[in-house]
PDB file of C-alpha atoms in Angstrom:
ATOM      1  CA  UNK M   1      18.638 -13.010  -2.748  1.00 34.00           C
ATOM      2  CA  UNK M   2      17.770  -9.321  -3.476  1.00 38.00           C
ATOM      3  CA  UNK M   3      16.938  -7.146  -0.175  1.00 39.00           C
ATOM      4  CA  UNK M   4      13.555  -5.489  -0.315  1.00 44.00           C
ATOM      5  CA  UNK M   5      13.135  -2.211   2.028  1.00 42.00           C
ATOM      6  CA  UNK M   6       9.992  -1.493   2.450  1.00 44.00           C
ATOM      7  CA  UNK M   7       8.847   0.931   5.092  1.00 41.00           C
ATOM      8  CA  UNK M   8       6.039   1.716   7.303  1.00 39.00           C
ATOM      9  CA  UNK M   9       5.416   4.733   9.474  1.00 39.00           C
ATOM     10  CA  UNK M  10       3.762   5.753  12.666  1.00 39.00           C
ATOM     11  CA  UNK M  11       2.112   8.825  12.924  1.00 45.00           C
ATOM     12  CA  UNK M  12      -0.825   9.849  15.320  1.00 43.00           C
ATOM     13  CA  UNK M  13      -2.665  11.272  12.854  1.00 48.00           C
ATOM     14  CA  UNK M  14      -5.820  13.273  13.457  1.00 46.00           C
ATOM     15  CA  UNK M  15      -8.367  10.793  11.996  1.00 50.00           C
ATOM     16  CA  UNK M  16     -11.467   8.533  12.299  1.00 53.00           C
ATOM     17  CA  UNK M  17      -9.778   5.211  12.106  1.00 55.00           C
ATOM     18  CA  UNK M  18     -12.465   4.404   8.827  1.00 57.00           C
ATOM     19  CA  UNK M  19     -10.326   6.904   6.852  1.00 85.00           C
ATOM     20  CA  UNK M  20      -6.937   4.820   6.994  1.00 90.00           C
ATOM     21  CA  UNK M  21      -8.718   3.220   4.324  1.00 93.00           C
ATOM     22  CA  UNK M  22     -10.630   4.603   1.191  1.00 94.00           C
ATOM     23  CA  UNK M  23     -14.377   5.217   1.236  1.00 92.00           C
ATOM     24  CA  UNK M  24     -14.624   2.173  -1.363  1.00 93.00           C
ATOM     25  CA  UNK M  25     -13.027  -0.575   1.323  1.00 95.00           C
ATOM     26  CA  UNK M  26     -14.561   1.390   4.689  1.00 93.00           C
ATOM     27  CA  UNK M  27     -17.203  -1.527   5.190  1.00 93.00           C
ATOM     28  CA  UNK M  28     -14.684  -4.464   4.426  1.00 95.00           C
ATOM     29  CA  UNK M  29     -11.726  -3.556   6.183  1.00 95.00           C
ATOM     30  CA  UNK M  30     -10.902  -1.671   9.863  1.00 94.00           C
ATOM     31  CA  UNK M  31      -7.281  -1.113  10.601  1.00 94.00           C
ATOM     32  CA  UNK M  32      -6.257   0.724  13.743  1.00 90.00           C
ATOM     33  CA  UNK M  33      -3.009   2.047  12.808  1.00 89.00           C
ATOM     34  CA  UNK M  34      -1.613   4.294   9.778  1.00 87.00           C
ATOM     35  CA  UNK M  35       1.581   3.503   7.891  1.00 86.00           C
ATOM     36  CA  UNK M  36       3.851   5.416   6.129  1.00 85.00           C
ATOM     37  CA  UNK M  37       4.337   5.130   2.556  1.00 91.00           C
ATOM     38  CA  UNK M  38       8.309   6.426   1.068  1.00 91.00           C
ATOM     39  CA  UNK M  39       8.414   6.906  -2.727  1.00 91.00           C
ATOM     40  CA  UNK M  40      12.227   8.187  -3.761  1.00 81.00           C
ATOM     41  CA  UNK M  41      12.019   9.879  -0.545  1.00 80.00           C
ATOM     42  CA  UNK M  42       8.678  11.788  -0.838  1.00 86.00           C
ATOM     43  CA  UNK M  43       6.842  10.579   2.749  1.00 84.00           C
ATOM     44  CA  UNK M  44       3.158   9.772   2.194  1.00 84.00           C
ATOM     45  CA  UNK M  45       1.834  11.166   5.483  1.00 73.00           C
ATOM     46  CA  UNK M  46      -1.401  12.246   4.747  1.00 82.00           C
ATOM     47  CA  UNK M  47      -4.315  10.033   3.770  1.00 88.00           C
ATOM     48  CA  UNK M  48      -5.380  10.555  -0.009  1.00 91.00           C
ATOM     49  CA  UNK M  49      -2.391  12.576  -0.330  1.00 90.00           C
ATOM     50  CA  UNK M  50      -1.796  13.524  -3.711  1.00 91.00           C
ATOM     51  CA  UNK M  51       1.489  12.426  -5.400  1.00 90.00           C
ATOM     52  CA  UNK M  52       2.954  12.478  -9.048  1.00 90.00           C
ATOM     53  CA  UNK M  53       3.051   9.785 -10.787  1.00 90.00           C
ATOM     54  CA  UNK M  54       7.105   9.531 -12.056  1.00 90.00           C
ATOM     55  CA  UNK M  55       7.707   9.287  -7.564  1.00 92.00           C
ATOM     56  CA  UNK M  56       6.029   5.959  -8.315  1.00 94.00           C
ATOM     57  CA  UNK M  57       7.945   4.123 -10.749  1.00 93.00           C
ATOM     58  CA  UNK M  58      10.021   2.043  -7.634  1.00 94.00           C
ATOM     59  CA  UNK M  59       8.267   0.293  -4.987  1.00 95.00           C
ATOM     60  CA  UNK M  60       7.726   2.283  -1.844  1.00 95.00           C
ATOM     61  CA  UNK M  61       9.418   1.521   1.419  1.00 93.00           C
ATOM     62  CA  UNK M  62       6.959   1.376   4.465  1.00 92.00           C
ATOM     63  CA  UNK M  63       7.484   2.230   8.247  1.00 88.00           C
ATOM     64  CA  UNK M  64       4.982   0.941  10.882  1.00 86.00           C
ATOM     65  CA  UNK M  65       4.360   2.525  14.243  1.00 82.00           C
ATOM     66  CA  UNK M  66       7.680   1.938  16.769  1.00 76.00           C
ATOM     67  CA  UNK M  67       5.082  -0.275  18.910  1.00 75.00           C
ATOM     68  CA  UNK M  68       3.252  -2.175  16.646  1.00 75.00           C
ATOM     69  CA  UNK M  69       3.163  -5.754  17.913  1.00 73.00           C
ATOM     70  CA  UNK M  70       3.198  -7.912  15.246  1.00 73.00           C
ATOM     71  CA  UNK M  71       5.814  -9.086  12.638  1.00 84.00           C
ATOM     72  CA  UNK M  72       6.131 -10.618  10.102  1.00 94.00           C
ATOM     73  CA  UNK M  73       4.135  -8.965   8.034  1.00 96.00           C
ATOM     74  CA  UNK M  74       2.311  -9.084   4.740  1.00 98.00           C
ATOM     75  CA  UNK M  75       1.903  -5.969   2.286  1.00 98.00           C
ATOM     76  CA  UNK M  76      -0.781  -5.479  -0.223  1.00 98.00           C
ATOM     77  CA  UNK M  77      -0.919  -2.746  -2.330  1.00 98.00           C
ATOM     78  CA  UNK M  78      -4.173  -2.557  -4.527  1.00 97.00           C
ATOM     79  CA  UNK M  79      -6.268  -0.365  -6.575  1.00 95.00           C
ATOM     80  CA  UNK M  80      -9.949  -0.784  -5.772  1.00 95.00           C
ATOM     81  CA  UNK M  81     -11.181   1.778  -8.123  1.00 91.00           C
ATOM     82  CA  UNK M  82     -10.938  -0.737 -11.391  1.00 88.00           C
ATOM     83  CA  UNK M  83     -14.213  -2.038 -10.923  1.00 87.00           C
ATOM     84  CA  UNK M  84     -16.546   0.574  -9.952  1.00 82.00           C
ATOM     85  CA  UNK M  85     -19.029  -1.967  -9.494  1.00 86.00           C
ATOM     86  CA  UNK M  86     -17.358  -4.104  -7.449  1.00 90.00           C
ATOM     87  CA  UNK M  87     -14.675  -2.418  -5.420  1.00 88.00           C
ATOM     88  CA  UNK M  88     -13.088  -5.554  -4.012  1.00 93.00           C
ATOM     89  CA  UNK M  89     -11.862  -7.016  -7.108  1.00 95.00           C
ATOM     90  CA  UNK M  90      -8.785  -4.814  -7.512  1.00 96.00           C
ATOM     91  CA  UNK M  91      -5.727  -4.371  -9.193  1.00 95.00           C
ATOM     92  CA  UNK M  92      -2.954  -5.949  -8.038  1.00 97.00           C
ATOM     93  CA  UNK M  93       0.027  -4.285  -7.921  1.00 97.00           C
ATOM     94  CA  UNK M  94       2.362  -6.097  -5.349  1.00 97.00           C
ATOM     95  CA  UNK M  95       2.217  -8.264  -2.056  1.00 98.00           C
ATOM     96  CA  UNK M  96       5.229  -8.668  -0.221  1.00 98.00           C
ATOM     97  CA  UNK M  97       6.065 -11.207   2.739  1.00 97.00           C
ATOM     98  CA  UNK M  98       8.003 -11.639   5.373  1.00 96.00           C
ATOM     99  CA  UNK M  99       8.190  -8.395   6.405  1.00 95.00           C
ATOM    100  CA  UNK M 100      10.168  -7.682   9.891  1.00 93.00           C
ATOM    101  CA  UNK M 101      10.491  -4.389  11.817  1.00 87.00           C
ATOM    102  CA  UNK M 102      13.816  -2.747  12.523  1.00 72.00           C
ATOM    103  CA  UNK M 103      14.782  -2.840  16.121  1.00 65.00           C
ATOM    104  CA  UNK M 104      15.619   1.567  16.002  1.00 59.00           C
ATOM    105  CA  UNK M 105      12.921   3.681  15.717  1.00 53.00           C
ATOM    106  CA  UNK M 106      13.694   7.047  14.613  1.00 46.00           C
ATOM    107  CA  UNK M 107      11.624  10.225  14.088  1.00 49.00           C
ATOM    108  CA  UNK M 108      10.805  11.786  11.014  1.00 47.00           C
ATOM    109  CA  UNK M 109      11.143  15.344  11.846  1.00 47.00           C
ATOM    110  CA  UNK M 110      14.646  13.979  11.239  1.00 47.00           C
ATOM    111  CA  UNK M 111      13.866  13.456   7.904  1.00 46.00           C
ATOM    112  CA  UNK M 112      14.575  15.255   4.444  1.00 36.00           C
ATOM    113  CA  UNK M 113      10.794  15.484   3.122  1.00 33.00           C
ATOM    114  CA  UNK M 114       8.927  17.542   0.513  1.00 32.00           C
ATOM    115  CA  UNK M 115       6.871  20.807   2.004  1.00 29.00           C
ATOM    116  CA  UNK M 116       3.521  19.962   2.923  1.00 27.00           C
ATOM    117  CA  UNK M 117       4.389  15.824   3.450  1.00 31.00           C
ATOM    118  CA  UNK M 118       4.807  15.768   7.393  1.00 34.00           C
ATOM    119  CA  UNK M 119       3.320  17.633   9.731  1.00 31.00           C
ATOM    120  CA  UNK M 120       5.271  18.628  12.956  1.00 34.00           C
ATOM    121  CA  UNK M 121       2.306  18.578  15.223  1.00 30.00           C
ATOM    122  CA  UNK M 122       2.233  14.561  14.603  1.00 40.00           C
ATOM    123  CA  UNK M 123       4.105  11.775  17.133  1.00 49.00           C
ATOM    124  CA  UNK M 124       6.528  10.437  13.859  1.00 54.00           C
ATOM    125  CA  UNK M 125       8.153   7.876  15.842  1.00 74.00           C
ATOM    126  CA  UNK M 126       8.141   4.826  13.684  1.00 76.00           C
ATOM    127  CA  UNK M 127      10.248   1.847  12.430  1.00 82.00           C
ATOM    128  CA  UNK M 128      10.613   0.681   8.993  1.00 87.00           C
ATOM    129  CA  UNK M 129       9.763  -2.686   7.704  1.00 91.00           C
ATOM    130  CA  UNK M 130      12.444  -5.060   5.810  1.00 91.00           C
ATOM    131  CA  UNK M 131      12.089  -8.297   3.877  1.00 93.00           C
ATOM    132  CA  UNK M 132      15.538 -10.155   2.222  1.00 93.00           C
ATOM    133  CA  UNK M 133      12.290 -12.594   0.583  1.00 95.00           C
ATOM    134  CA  UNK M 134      11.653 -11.667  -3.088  1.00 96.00           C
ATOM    135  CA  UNK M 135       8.331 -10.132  -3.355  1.00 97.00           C
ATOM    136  CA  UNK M 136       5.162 -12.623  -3.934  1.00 97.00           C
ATOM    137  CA  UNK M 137       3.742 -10.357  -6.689  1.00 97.00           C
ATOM    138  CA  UNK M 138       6.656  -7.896  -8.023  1.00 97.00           C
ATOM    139  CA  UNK M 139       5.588  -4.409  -8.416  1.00 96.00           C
ATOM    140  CA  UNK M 140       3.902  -2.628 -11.088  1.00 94.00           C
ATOM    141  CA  UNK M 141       3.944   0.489 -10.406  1.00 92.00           C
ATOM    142  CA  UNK M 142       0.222   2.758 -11.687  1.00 91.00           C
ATOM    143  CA  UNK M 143      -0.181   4.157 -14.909  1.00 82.00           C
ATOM    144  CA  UNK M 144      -2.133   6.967 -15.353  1.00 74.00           C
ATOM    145  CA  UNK M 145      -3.534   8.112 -18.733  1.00 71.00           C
ATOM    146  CA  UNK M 146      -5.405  11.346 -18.891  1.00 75.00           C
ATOM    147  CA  UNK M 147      -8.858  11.871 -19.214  1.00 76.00           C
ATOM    148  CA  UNK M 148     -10.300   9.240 -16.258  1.00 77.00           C
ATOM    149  CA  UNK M 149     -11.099   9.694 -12.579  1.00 80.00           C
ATOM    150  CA  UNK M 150      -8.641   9.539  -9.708  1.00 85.00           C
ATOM    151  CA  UNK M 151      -7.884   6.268  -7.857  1.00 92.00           C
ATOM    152  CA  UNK M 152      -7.522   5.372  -4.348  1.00 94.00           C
ATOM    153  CA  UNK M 153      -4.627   3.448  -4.490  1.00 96.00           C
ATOM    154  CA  UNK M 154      -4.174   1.442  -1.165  1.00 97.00           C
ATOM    155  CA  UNK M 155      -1.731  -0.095   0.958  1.00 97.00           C
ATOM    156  CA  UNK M 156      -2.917  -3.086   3.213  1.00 98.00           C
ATOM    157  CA  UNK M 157      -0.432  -4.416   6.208  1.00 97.00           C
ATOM    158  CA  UNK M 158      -1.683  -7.522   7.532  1.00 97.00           C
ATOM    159  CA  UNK M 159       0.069 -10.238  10.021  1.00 96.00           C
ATOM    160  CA  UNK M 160       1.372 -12.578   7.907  1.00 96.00           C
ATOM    161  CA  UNK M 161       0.173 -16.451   9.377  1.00 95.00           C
ATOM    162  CA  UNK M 162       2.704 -18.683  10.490  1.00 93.00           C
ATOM    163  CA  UNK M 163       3.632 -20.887   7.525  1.00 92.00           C
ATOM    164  CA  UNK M 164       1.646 -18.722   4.903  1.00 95.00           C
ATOM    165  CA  UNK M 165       1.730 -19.393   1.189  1.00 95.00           C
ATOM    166  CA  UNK M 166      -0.660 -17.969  -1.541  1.00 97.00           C
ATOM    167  CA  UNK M 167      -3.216 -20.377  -2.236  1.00 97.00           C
ATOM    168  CA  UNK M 168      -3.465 -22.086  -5.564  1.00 97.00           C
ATOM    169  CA  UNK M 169      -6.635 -20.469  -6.821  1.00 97.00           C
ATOM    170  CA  UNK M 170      -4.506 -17.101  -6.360  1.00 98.00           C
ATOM    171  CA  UNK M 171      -1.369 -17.672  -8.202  1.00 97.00           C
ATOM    172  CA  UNK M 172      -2.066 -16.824 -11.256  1.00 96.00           C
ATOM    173  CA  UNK M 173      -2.209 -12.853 -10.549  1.00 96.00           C
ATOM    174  CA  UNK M 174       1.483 -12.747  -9.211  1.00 96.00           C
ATOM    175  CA  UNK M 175       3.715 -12.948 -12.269  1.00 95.00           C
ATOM    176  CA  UNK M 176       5.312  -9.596 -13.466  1.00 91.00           C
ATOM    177  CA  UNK M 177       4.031  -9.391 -16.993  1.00 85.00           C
ATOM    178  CA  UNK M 178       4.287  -6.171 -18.910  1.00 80.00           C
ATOM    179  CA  UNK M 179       3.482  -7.307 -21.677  1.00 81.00           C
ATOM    180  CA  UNK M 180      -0.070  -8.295 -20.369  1.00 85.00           C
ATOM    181  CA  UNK M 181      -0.523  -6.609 -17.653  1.00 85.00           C
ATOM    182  CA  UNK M 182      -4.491  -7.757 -17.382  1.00 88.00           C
ATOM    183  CA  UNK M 183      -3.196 -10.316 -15.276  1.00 93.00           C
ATOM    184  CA  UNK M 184      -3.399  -8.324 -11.977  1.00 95.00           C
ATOM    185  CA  UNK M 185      -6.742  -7.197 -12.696  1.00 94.00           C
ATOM    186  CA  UNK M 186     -10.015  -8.104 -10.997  1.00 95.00           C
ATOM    187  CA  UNK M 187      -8.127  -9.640  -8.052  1.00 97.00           C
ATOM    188  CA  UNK M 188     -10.764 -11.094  -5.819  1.00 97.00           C
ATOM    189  CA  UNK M 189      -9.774  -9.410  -2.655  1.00 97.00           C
ATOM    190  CA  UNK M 190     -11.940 -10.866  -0.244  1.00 97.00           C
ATOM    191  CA  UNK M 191     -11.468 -14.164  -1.047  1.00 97.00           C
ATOM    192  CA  UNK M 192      -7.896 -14.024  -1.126  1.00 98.00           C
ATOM    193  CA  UNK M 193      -8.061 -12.537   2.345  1.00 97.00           C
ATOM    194  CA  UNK M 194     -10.224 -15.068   4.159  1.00 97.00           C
ATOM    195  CA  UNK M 195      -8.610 -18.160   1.703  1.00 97.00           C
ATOM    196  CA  UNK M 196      -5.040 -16.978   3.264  1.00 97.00           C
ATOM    197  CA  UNK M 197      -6.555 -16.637   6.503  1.00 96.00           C
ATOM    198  CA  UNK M 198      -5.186 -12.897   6.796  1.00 96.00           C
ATOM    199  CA  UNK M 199      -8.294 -11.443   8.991  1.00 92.00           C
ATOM    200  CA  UNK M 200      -7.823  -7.913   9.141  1.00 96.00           C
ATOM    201  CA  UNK M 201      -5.172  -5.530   8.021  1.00 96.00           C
ATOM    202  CA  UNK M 202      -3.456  -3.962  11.137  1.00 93.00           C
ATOM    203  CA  UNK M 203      -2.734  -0.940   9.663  1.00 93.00           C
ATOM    204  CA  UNK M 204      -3.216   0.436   6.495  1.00 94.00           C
ATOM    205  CA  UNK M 205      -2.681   4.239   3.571  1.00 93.00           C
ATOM    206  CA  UNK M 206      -3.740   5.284   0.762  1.00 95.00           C
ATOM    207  CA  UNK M 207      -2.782   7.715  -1.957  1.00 94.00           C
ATOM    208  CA  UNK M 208      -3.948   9.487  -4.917  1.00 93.00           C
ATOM    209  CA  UNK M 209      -1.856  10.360  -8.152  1.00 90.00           C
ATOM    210  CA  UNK M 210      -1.442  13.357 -10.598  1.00 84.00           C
ATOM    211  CA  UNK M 211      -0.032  13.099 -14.097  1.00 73.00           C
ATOM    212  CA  UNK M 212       2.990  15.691 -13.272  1.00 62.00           C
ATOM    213  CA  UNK M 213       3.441  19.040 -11.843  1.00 49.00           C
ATOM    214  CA  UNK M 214       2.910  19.873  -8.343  1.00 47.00           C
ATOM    215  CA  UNK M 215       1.886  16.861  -6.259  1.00 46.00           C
ATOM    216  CA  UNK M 216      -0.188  19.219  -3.846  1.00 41.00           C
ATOM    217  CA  UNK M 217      -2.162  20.284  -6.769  1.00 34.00           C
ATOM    218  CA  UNK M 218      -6.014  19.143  -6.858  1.00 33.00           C
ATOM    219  CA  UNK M 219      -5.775  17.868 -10.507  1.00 30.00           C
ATOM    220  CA  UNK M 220      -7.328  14.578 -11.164  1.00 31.00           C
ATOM    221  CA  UNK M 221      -5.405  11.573 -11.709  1.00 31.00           C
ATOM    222  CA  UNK M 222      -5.950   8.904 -14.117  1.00 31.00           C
ATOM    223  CA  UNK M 223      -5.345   5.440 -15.117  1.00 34.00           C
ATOM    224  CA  UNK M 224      -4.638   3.014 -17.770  1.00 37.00           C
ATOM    225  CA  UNK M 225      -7.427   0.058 -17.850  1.00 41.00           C
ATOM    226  CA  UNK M 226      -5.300  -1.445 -15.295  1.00 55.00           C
ATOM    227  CA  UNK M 227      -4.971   1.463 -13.065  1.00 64.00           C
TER     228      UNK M 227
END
């Protein structure tokens, strides 16, 4: 069975705790703590940090905060800029289960990051997360095309319920398939949430993408129809 690293980070960020999430999901969803997001080593610490697109082509690794209480854990990561007219049904682009916390925290200032990614005025002591279960909906990674607005794209940690499977009505969004990638659109967030009896996320990111270039840069980012 294939190990999955996935890692979540905790920072004490300097923020109201409606911005862990984008605007679009700020009345549907109130997580208390951040995580960190890892692409090929490039540390999303900053909410609606910019990134470029080719640091997204792998699944991220996510670190939680060293005293987060809860494990396992379930990981969403969405788009909920698809529908502009209804922001909860999403693009899928992975969940992942089982989801345990390392027992060794460490501290990022530790870490080899990009300029700009971590701040040293933030508490970075965090743990990352760690799965040997394949992933529940494998990753597709976003797709930007030039010429449409930028995306929120979101990262959801919830506690995973004892027992928890994906309910039937659900199942149909979790195959990989390139070749039809329409699949793991209009995912009905909501109801998959209260259906899989998830409540709230308990902590929670989100990230914007450029095409190339410089990742700090304020270009827009696009996507395919899929995002």
């Amino acid at each position: 069975m294939r190990l999955i690293f996935i890692s979540t980070a905790v920072f004490l960020f300097p923020f109201s705790l409606a911005a862990l999430v984008p605007p679009e999901l700020s009345e549907y969803f109130f997580p208390k703590e951040p995580l960190v997001a890892n692409f090929h080593g490039l540390q999303i610490a900053q909410l609606g940090q910019y990134i470029a697109t080719n640091d997204t082509t792998l699944p991220p690794q996510i670190d939680v905060l060293a005293n987060s209480k809860w494990s396992p854990y379930l990981l969403l990561m969405i788009d909920p800029d698809y529908n502009k007219t209804v922001p909860t049904s999403v693009v899928l682009h992975t969940i992942v289960g089982n989801l345990t916390a390392s027992p060794h925290p460490f501290n990022a200032s530790n870490q080899t990051t990009k300029p700009g990614v971590i701040s040293p005025a933030f508490n970075t002591s965090f743990v990352p997360l760690h799965t040997s279960s394949p992933a529940l909906a494998p990753y597709i990674h976003p797709l930007p095309q030039p010429g449409q607005p930028t995306h929120n794209y979101t990262l959801l940690l919830f506690r995973q319920p004892f027992d928890f499977s994906v309910p039937a009505a659900f199942q149909s969004f979790l195959p990989l398939k390139l070749s039809n990638v329409y699949t793991r659109t209009n995912f009905p967030l909501l109801d998959f949430v209260r259906e899989s009896g998830l409540r709230q996320p308990i902590a929670s990111s989100w990230f914007r993408l450029i095409l190339d270039g410089n990742a700090t840069s304020t270009a827009h980012e696009t996507t395919t129809s899929t995002g």
